[in-house]
Amino acid sequence: MILPWIPLLALLGVVVPLLTRQRGRRFCSLATAAPAILALLLVFSQVPALLAGDLPRFQLAWVPQLGLDLAFRLDGLSLLFVSLILGIGLLILLYAHYYLEAHEPFARFYSFLMLFMLSMVGIVMADNLLLLWLFWELTSLSSFLLIGFWSHWTDARKGARMALTVTGAGGLALLAGLLLLGDMAGSFDLGVVLESREAILADPRYPLMLVLVLLGAFTKSAQFPFHFWLPHAMAAPTPVSAYLHSATMVKAGIFLMARLHPAIAGSEAWELIVTLTGMATLLYGAWFALLKTDLKAILAFSTVSHLGLITVLLGIGSPLAILAALFHILNHATFKAALFMSAGIIDHETGTRELGRLGGLRRAMPVTALLTSLTAAAMAGVPLFNGFLSKEMFFAEAAASPLLGGLSWLLPVLATLGGILSVAYSLRLVHAVFFKPARKAPPKSPHEPPRLMRAPVELLAALCVLVGLLPVIAEVPLGLAVEAVLLTPLEFHLAIWHGLNLPLLMSVIALIAGVLLYALHAHLRQFGRQFSPMDARLIFEGAVQRLMTWSERLTVRLENGSLQRYMSWLLGAALLLGAIGLLQLPSLAGARPTQEADGILLLGAALMIFGALGTVATHRYRLISLLMLSVVGLVVSLTFARFSAPDLALTQLSVEVVTMILLMLALFFLPQKTPRESSAGRNIRDLGLAASLGMVVASLNYAVLTRDNHGISDFFIANSVPGGGGHNVVNVILVDFRGFDTLGEITVLALAGLAIFKLLNRLRLFMPHSDGEGRVWSPDRYPLILTSVSQALLPLALLVSAFIFLRGHNLPGGGFIAGLITAVALILVYMARGVEWTQQRLDFQYQPVAIAGVAIATLTGLGSWLFGRPFLTSAFGHFHIPAIGDIELATAMLFDLGVYLAVVGATLMILANLGKLTTPHRPSKEEKH
Amino acid sequence: MESLYAVTTGVLSACGLFLTLRGRTFPVVVGLTLLSYAVNLFLFSMGGLTTDGAVIVDGPSDYADPLPQALVLTAIVIGFAMTAFAVILAMRARGDLGNDHVDGEDNREDRAS
């Protein structure tokens, strides 16, 4: 149970600085370091178990359906990396404590730094591919925050964005690759994956998976041609560069290749891609490191170059090459972090990082000069430093690799060339800063940094020398790590002297030629200047800008704020899709015989078509258009009656009445005529679009009608009486079988009512006193006949609706229809008597009615839980009531009551509130009874 | 009969769609209403056109398909709610913006070609 505490402590470290920032920087720095120190101690506490041959693992199911577990492991490889991450992280924290200016938000910086530490710890300890990927993405995000920490500075923002884009895109490729990999191995568990090598290599998707995973690794580890983000990420504060870009984040890609090595490496594709990419990166980075004049840019390109070196070793993949790769990871982390921190010190104390403005600093900063020289010697691979050991192993492996067949001699030659370049740029770095006389004075007069700011560099430089002199001390952690990658222990011995052999010769050549190259390097830079360097940032920013412009143009084209434009696009798309569907039918007419049409049907169809065309033809005269529309609505209702749907006919009829009253009321407040404003072209386009869609609809409808369908209705018919206790199948479907849908629908209805109530709230509209033709409205607002009839009709109508409601379960009717009839009857009274008169007598609000309806329906559904049944299970039984007789009652009726109330409430909420607009009583918040 | 029904549905849809493409709110609302008639008729016919079919379960007989009926019944009511909302929104837009163009401003048609 110790393992999960390591990431958890790092997580704690994210919060600590934010909680302790009030107490000053010193306290905050110490408090932030505490969890990391504790985590490091926990890691070390596991070493004896590892040495004993155990593999500490921890597993907790997280999303088991996806195969995602919260699983951690601590094998030798994890141990090596997690110690690097926590150890160097602590040194960086100490360094940052002195590096940041007094006014900078240090707590936020620490928090980001710890977030990054957490994500790196997560990557190297994850025992599940998906979990690994999650942490992988977290490093991209946290490094974005860190690189862009000085967000007031454009370079920082752009550099951060570039790093995020490149590594984020690589992360997506990696996700695809890991999903494929997990699929091939049959599990996302790392233990399973590492042992499924045969299955993975034999899988036909192996090349695809390999490319995707390598894309992720190469983008993260800045391999050519994805290296360009790393130099631009140097806009970050130096502690960030020292931590992310030397020791940790850029090593994540390397770590991934090492981690998955047992499972996916060893194929010819792997060896070629990885080795050649690494070699290209090695030379490219080294060449530009020699040409750059900014200290951090030199270090960034040299990092690219060293990452390439490690990649070559992983590509060669022999046991000793793996050992060399891991050893170089360790060495590079030590000397490069130290060099970055030295560069930061120089920048901090002189105010510049430009080689042209630096020089002769060894007098002002003797200790820093010494430390930088030592670590640069390690970087150059000078004997007796740690870099020499791993570099010589690299030379040996490059010379021994048969990878390129007859051209294999190229590898050692290129490796030596890389070595020469690395000696040259290391020498230049030290010489130009500390020894060469200065041409210009730096902005600040240089002096040594605070004692403790230098301490991390001192420690790392000491390690460089110590490992260089006594390589034996690195054998134990390396042995564990190599065992984790090779899955078997490896016998090896690290020594300084291997006798006179080829690698030593290569080292000597590299040293001598490197010094010569530096001597000639002024000419070289002259030569290099002839090639205008491709500025990756310009290209990248240009691409980003172009993308933005294109998408902006596209957005403006598609989305110009015109509803008509949207509608025509939408309809065009629907037309296209519908037409494609129809084209695939072998013939329009199906096998089902058609029925004969009779005279009444012809008349009905003619009326409907007349009404529809009339609505369009007269649409500029809105009232007439509305009357035409009502013709269509009435015939629709008759159509339902003709084709055996009495429920529908009743519903349509009552809705039709309500809709027409509503539209007329609304029209009262709107212009009576539509101006003629569409151009002829516009009209023709719309006509064409509408007519084609109409044809598609007609064809589809005909195609369906002439084909046999095998619906699910037999089930409803068979189960209506035994299962729902009702003989009216339509009603039983509504309140029982599909009760949940109905509940949703009455909720929508009630919501529409409430929304309309709010829309009408405090609406101020011009109230016309004449119609469209200029005729003044009659002062006799409430005609006598209507008044008398409506009053007499009300109780009758209520009685009818009660009857329709009660019989609804067994005969045509039900809550919807009854509700609409009640609403129509009440509206009639409103119309005949006016809002004021009616409100005095019907003194209540309709909103609570609608809400009560939805509530009753919901509670009826919930009621079935009390009996341990699923939501909306209905129950029914027969009851004998004296004098009335045997009746059947079902809980569905209670549900139907909810429907009834919701319909009445919502309809009247809409119409009564709209009606109120015609009176001085307008609905508003103040109006409370 | 089937072809007659299909043609009617098609004409109703075409008329409704043409009106929804107009530039003023009221014709658009009328068009939506017309379109919902067409859609309801279309959906209703998915169960086939049954003349004199039974709808009340009372012994074995030739039943009309009840499922499309149930679906269309709620569709009618929801359609009413939608029409009501759209038309009140149109009124509110006119009250707040001073015109009844669908884009909330007059003379937009040139730009929207």
PDB file of N, CA and C in Angstrom, chain A residues 834-871:
ATOM      1  N   GLY A 834     -64.170  38.472 -21.689  1.00  0.00           N
ATOM      2  CA  GLY A 834     -62.999  39.296 -21.425  1.00  0.00           C
ATOM      3  C   GLY A 834     -62.222  38.793 -20.227  1.00  0.00           C
ATOM      4  N   VAL A 835     -60.958  39.190 -20.188  1.00  0.00           N
ATOM      5  CA  VAL A 835     -60.062  38.672 -19.162  1.00  0.00           C
ATOM      6  C   VAL A 835     -60.466  39.142 -17.771  1.00  0.00           C
ATOM      7  N   GLU A 836     -60.855  40.418 -17.689  1.00  0.00           N
ATOM      8  CA  GLU A 836     -61.130  40.949 -16.351  1.00  0.00           C
ATOM      9  C   GLU A 836     -62.294  40.241 -15.697  1.00  0.00           C
ATOM     10  N   TRP A 837     -63.363  40.133 -16.459  1.00  0.00           N
ATOM     11  CA  TRP A 837     -64.559  39.505 -15.919  1.00  0.00           C
ATOM     12  C   TRP A 837     -64.262  38.083 -15.465  1.00  0.00           C
ATOM     13  N   THR A 838     -63.532  37.358 -16.349  1.00  0.00           N
ATOM     14  CA  THR A 838     -63.270  35.957 -16.053  1.00  0.00           C
ATOM     15  C   THR A 838     -62.343  35.824 -14.844  1.00  0.00           C
ATOM     16  N   GLN A 839     -61.367  36.704 -14.779  1.00  0.00           N
ATOM     17  CA  GLN A 839     -60.416  36.559 -13.676  1.00  0.00           C
ATOM     18  C   GLN A 839     -61.041  36.839 -12.333  1.00  0.00           C
ATOM     19  N   GLN A 840     -62.024  37.713 -12.340  1.00  0.00           N
ATOM     20  CA  GLN A 840     -62.692  37.946 -11.060  1.00  0.00           C
ATOM     21  C   GLN A 840     -63.368  36.673 -10.571  1.00  0.00           C
ATOM     22  N   ARG A 841     -63.808  35.843 -11.519  1.00  0.00           N
ATOM     23  CA  ARG A 841     -64.550  34.649 -11.116  1.00  0.00           C
ATOM     24  C   ARG A 841     -63.661  33.398 -11.035  1.00  0.00           C
ATOM     25  N   LEU A 842     -62.648  33.379 -11.873  1.00  0.00           N
ATOM     26  CA  LEU A 842     -61.721  32.233 -11.836  1.00  0.00           C
ATOM     27  C   LEU A 842     -60.424  32.739 -11.239  1.00  0.00           C
ATOM     28  N   ASP A 843     -60.435  32.899  -9.926  1.00  0.00           N
ATOM     29  CA  ASP A 843     -59.318  33.615  -9.315  1.00  0.00           C
ATOM     30  C   ASP A 843     -58.183  32.658  -8.981  1.00  0.00           C
ATOM     31  N   PHE A 844     -57.521  32.136  -9.996  1.00  0.00           N
ATOM     32  CA  PHE A 844     -56.293  31.385  -9.669  1.00  0.00           C
ATOM     33  C   PHE A 844     -55.308  31.402 -10.831  1.00  0.00           C
ATOM     34  N   GLN A 845     -54.071  31.118 -10.467  1.00  0.00           N
ATOM     35  CA  GLN A 845     -52.984  31.100 -11.446  1.00  0.00           C
ATOM     36  C   GLN A 845     -52.938  29.725 -12.105  1.00  0.00           C
ATOM     37  N   TYR A 846     -52.464  29.706 -13.377  1.00  0.00           N
ATOM     38  CA  TYR A 846     -52.422  28.422 -14.073  1.00  0.00           C
ATOM     39  C   TYR A 846     -51.068  27.728 -13.951  1.00  0.00           C
ATOM     40  N   GLN A 847     -50.049  28.510 -13.595  1.00  0.00           N
ATOM     41  CA  GLN A 847     -48.740  27.864 -13.483  1.00  0.00           C
ATOM     42  C   GLN A 847     -48.768  26.712 -12.473  1.00  0.00           C
ATOM     43  N   PRO A 848     -49.328  26.930 -11.256  1.00  0.00           N
ATOM     44  CA  PRO A 848     -49.350  25.823 -10.301  1.00  0.00           C
ATOM     45  C   PRO A 848     -50.135  24.622 -10.821  1.00  0.00           C
ATOM     46  N   VAL A 849     -51.153  24.875 -11.652  1.00  0.00           N
ATOM     47  CA  VAL A 849     -51.930  23.756 -12.169  1.00  0.00           C
ATOM     48  C   VAL A 849     -51.049  22.870 -13.047  1.00  0.00           C
ATOM     49  N   ALA A 850     -50.332  23.524 -13.956  1.00  0.00           N
ATOM     50  CA  ALA A 850     -49.465  22.753 -14.860  1.00  0.00           C
ATOM     51  C   ALA A 850     -48.411  22.001 -14.068  1.00  0.00           C
ATOM     52  N   ILE A 851     -47.820  22.700 -13.089  1.00  0.00           N
ATOM     53  CA  ILE A 851     -46.757  22.056 -12.315  1.00  0.00           C
ATOM     54  C   ILE A 851     -47.328  20.904 -11.495  1.00  0.00           C
ATOM     55  N   ALA A 852     -48.526  21.122 -10.929  1.00  0.00           N
ATOM     56  CA  ALA A 852     -49.156  20.049 -10.164  1.00  0.00           C
ATOM     57  C   ALA A 852     -49.399  18.850 -11.061  1.00  0.00           C
ATOM     58  N   GLY A 853     -49.801  19.091 -12.306  1.00  0.00           N
ATOM     59  CA  GLY A 853     -50.035  17.983 -13.228  1.00  0.00           C
ATOM     60  C   GLY A 853     -48.778  17.148 -13.422  1.00  0.00           C
ATOM     61  N   VAL A 854     -47.658  17.838 -13.713  1.00  0.00           N
ATOM     62  CA  VAL A 854     -46.406  17.100 -13.906  1.00  0.00           C
ATOM     63  C   VAL A 854     -46.031  16.380 -12.609  1.00  0.00           C
ATOM     64  N   ALA A 855     -46.261  17.044 -11.474  1.00  0.00           N
ATOM     65  CA  ALA A 855     -45.891  16.446 -10.196  1.00  0.00           C
ATOM     66  C   ALA A 855     -46.719  15.192  -9.937  1.00  0.00           C
ATOM     67  N   ILE A 856     -48.036  15.254 -10.208  1.00  0.00           N
ATOM     68  CA  ILE A 856     -48.883  14.084  -9.966  1.00  0.00           C
ATOM     69  C   ILE A 856     -48.410  12.913 -10.827  1.00  0.00           C
ATOM     70  N   ALA A 857     -48.156  13.217 -12.097  1.00  0.00           N
ATOM     71  CA  ALA A 857     -47.710  12.145 -12.994  1.00  0.00           C
ATOM     72  C   ALA A 857     -46.400  11.542 -12.491  1.00  0.00           C
ATOM     73  N   THR A 858     -45.471  12.413 -12.061  1.00  0.00           N
ATOM     74  CA  THR A 858     -44.179  11.910 -11.578  1.00  0.00           C
ATOM     75  C   THR A 858     -44.365  11.076 -10.314  1.00  0.00           C
ATOM     76  N   LEU A 859     -45.204  11.590  -9.403  1.00  0.00           N
ATOM     77  CA  LEU A 859     -45.406  10.867  -8.141  1.00  0.00           C
ATOM     78  C   LEU A 859     -46.067   9.520  -8.390  1.00  0.00           C
ATOM     79  N   THR A 860     -46.999   9.476  -9.350  1.00  0.00           N
ATOM     80  CA  THR A 860     -47.611   8.191  -9.673  1.00  0.00           C
ATOM     81  C   THR A 860     -46.530   7.208 -10.100  1.00  0.00           C
ATOM     82  N   GLY A 861     -45.616   7.709 -10.922  1.00  0.00           N
ATOM     83  CA  GLY A 861     -44.524   6.845 -11.360  1.00  0.00           C
ATOM     84  C   GLY A 861     -43.664   6.412 -10.196  1.00  0.00           C
ATOM     85  N   LEU A 862     -43.341   7.378  -9.322  1.00  0.00           N
ATOM     86  CA  LEU A 862     -42.472   7.059  -8.184  1.00  0.00           C
ATOM     87  C   LEU A 862     -43.167   6.098  -7.237  1.00  0.00           C
ATOM     88  N   GLY A 863     -44.530   6.198  -7.202  1.00  0.00           N
ATOM     89  CA  GLY A 863     -45.291   5.357  -6.286  1.00  0.00           C
ATOM     90  C   GLY A 863     -44.974   3.892  -6.462  1.00  0.00           C
ATOM     91  N   SER A 864     -44.696   3.480  -7.715  1.00  0.00           N
ATOM     92  CA  SER A 864     -44.447   2.050  -7.897  1.00  0.00           C
ATOM     93  C   SER A 864     -43.172   1.597  -7.204  1.00  0.00           C
ATOM     94  N   TRP A 865     -42.278   2.547  -6.880  1.00  0.00           N
ATOM     95  CA  TRP A 865     -41.068   2.161  -6.133  1.00  0.00           C
ATOM     96  C   TRP A 865     -41.427   1.664  -4.729  1.00  0.00           C
ATOM     97  N   LEU A 866     -42.510   2.252  -4.173  1.00  0.00           N
ATOM     98  CA  LEU A 866     -42.897   1.841  -2.829  1.00  0.00           C
ATOM     99  C   LEU A 866     -43.221   0.355  -2.793  1.00  0.00           C
ATOM    100  N   PHE A 867     -43.679  -0.157  -3.958  1.00  0.00           N
ATOM    101  CA  PHE A 867     -44.034  -1.569  -4.004  1.00  0.00           C
ATOM    102  C   PHE A 867     -42.906  -2.393  -4.622  1.00  0.00           C
ATOM    103  N   GLY A 868     -41.764  -1.785  -4.698  1.00  0.00           N
ATOM    104  CA  GLY A 868     -40.608  -2.522  -5.204  1.00  0.00           C
ATOM    105  C   GLY A 868     -40.670  -2.790  -6.684  1.00  0.00           C
ATOM    106  N   ARG A 869     -41.470  -2.008  -7.423  1.00  0.00           N
ATOM    107  CA  ARG A 869     -41.544  -2.213  -8.867  1.00  0.00           C
ATOM    108  C   ARG A 869     -40.800  -1.086  -9.572  1.00  0.00           C
ATOM    109  N   PRO A 870     -40.446  -1.282 -10.862  1.00  0.00           N
ATOM    110  CA  PRO A 870     -39.778  -0.203 -11.599  1.00  0.00           C
ATOM    111  C   PRO A 870     -40.673   1.021 -11.745  1.00  0.00           C
ATOM    112  N   PHE A 871     -40.013   2.151 -12.037  1.00  0.00           N
ATOM    113  CA  PHE A 871     -40.694   3.434 -12.222  1.00  0.00           C
ATOM    114  C   PHE A 871     -41.856   3.287 -13.200  1.00  0.00           C
TER     115      PHE A 871
END
